[in-house]
GROMACS .gro file of C-alpha atoms in nm:
model
  119
    1MET     CA    1   2.024   0.653   1.209
    2ASN     CA    2   2.213   0.677   0.883
    3ILE     CA    3   2.293   0.402   0.633
    4GLU     CA    4   2.648   0.347   0.765
    5GLU     CA    5   2.522   0.292   1.119
    6PHE     CA    6   2.261   0.054   0.982
    7ARG     CA    7   2.526  -0.137   0.784
    8ASN     CA    8   2.768  -0.155   1.077
    9TYR     CA    9   2.503  -0.303   1.304
   10CYS     CA   10   2.381  -0.554   1.045
   11ILE     CA   11   2.729  -0.678   0.957
   12SER     CA   12   2.831  -0.711   1.325
   13LYS     CA   13   2.589  -0.999   1.384
   14LYS     CA   14   2.706  -1.362   1.392
   15GLY     CA   15   2.718  -1.542   1.056
   16VAL     CA   16   2.637  -1.233   0.847
   17THR     CA   17   2.773  -1.153   0.503
   18GLU     CA   18   2.696  -0.863   0.274
   19SER     CA   19   2.675  -0.860  -0.105
   20PHE     CA   20   2.515  -0.701  -0.410
   21PRO     CA   21   2.326  -0.996  -0.567
   22PHE     CA   22   2.064  -0.787  -0.748
   23ASP     CA   23   2.249  -0.478  -0.870
   24GLU     CA   24   2.525  -0.238  -0.763
   25HIS     CA   25   2.282  -0.021  -0.563
   26THR     CA   26   2.108  -0.279  -0.342
   27LEU     CA   27   2.315  -0.401  -0.048
   28VAL     CA   28   2.190  -0.732   0.095
   29PHE     CA   29   2.271  -0.878   0.436
   30LYS     CA   30   2.244  -1.254   0.480
   31VAL     CA   31   2.285  -1.475   0.784
   32MET     CA   32   2.418  -1.816   0.677
   33GLY     CA   33   2.312  -1.739   0.321
   34LYS     CA   34   1.955  -1.635   0.412
   35MET     CA   35   1.852  -1.274   0.349
   36TYR     CA   36   1.741  -1.076   0.654
   37ALA     CA   37   1.800  -0.712   0.553
   38LEU     CA   38   1.860  -0.504   0.245
   39CYS     CA   39   1.900  -0.139   0.160
   40GLY     CA   40   1.892   0.068  -0.154
   41LEU     CA   41   2.204   0.280  -0.133
   42GLU     CA   42   2.070   0.547  -0.366
   43ARG     CA   43   1.712   0.569  -0.234
   44VAL     CA   44   1.600   0.905  -0.098
   45PRO     CA   45   1.488   0.915   0.174
   46THR     CA   46   1.713   0.638   0.304
   47GLN     CA   47   1.513   0.314   0.308
   48VAL     CA   48   1.583  -0.037   0.429
   49ASN     CA   49   1.383  -0.359   0.414
   50LEU     CA   50   1.357  -0.591   0.712
   51LYS     CA   51   1.171  -0.916   0.763
   52CYS     CA   52   0.893  -0.894   1.023
   53ASP     CA   53   0.629  -1.110   1.187
   54PRO     CA   54   0.313  -1.044   0.980
   55GLU     CA   55   0.098  -0.927   1.274
   56ARG     CA   56   0.372  -0.702   1.406
   57ALA     CA   57   0.432  -0.567   1.055
   58ILE     CA   58   0.071  -0.445   1.035
   59ALA     CA   59   0.088  -0.286   1.381
   60LEU     CA   60   0.413  -0.105   1.295
   61ARG     CA   61   0.267   0.026   0.967
   62GLU     CA   62  -0.032   0.163   1.156
   63GLU     CA   63   0.177   0.322   1.430
   64TYR     CA   64   0.436   0.470   1.193
   65ASP     CA   65   0.209   0.547   0.898
   66GLY     CA   66   0.410   0.644   0.592
   67VAL     CA   67   0.743   0.585   0.768
   68ILE     CA   68   0.709   0.206   0.786
   69ILE     CA   69   0.536   0.067   0.478
   70PRO     CA   70   0.490  -0.275   0.315
   71GLY     CA   71   0.821  -0.407   0.183
   72TYR     CA   72   0.922  -0.249  -0.146
   73HIS     CA   73   0.965  -0.531  -0.405
   74MET     CA   74   0.922  -0.788  -0.125
   75HIS     CA   75   0.655  -1.021   0.016
   76LYS     CA   76   0.426  -0.755   0.165
   77ALA     CA   77   0.307  -0.964   0.460
   78GLN     CA   78   0.656  -1.052   0.581
   79TRP     CA   79   0.871  -0.752   0.493
   80ASN     CA   80   0.860  -0.383   0.584
   81THR     CA   81   1.035  -0.086   0.428
   82LEU     CA   82   1.158   0.163   0.689
   83MET     CA   83   1.253   0.527   0.632
   84ILE     CA   84   1.539   0.499   0.881
   85GLU     CA   85   1.621   0.867   0.917
   86GLN     CA   86   1.268   0.930   1.048
   87LEU     CA   87   1.256   0.654   1.311
   88PRO     CA   88   1.411   0.623   1.658
   89PRO     CA   89   1.747   0.441   1.634
   90LYS     CA   90   1.646   0.212   1.923
   91LEU     CA   91   1.344   0.091   1.722
   92ILE     CA   92   1.555   0.027   1.413
   93LEU     CA   93   1.805  -0.181   1.613
   94GLU     CA   94   1.517  -0.377   1.764
   95LEU     CA   95   1.370  -0.442   1.419
   96ILE     CA   96   1.708  -0.551   1.278
   97ASP     CA   97   1.735  -0.800   1.567
   98HIS     CA   98   1.378  -0.916   1.506
   99SER     CA   99   1.445  -0.978   1.135
  100TYR     CA  100   1.770  -1.162   1.211
  101GLU     CA  101   1.603  -1.380   1.476
  102LEU     CA  102   1.313  -1.469   1.243
  103VAL     CA  103   1.557  -1.595   0.982
  104VAL     CA  104   1.775  -1.784   1.232
  105ALA     CA  105   1.464  -1.952   1.379
  106LYS     CA  106   1.385  -2.103   1.036
  107PHE     CA  107   1.727  -2.267   0.988
  108THR     CA  108   1.740  -2.636   0.910
  109LYS     CA  109   1.901  -2.854   1.179
  110LYS     CA  110   2.216  -2.877   0.969
  111LEU     CA  111   2.241  -2.501   0.917
  112LYS     CA  112   2.160  -2.435   1.286
  113ALA     CA  113   2.439  -2.672   1.391
  114GLU     CA  114   2.684  -2.490   1.163
  115PHE     CA  115   2.562  -2.153   1.291
  116ASP     CA  116   2.609  -2.265   1.652
  117THR     CA  117   2.978  -2.338   1.591
  118LEU     CA  118   3.049  -1.980   1.486
  119GLN     CA  119   3.212  -1.740   1.732
   0.00000   0.00000   0.00000
């Protein structure tokens, strides 16, 4: 998977916006204002950060040693950095969904109600 395919999938999800809040090279995807994915557009190899359940994060790092690592500049227990060109696209899509769902699950009642009204 390349960075454009990653971006297209991230931005296609309900309630998602994209922005550059940190610098002009770090694209951030937020669902209802809450970050769930980011990517360094100039990083080589292509890398993205996704939120992950802490136990699953450890298992993924063990299974994909050196290709999935603790989140670069992120909370290491809850974020992973993925070298997306070296992983199966199906796994990346699954991990994008997982990150998105983790963030949505933590919405306040008010934010969840607003989210539920979106098409």
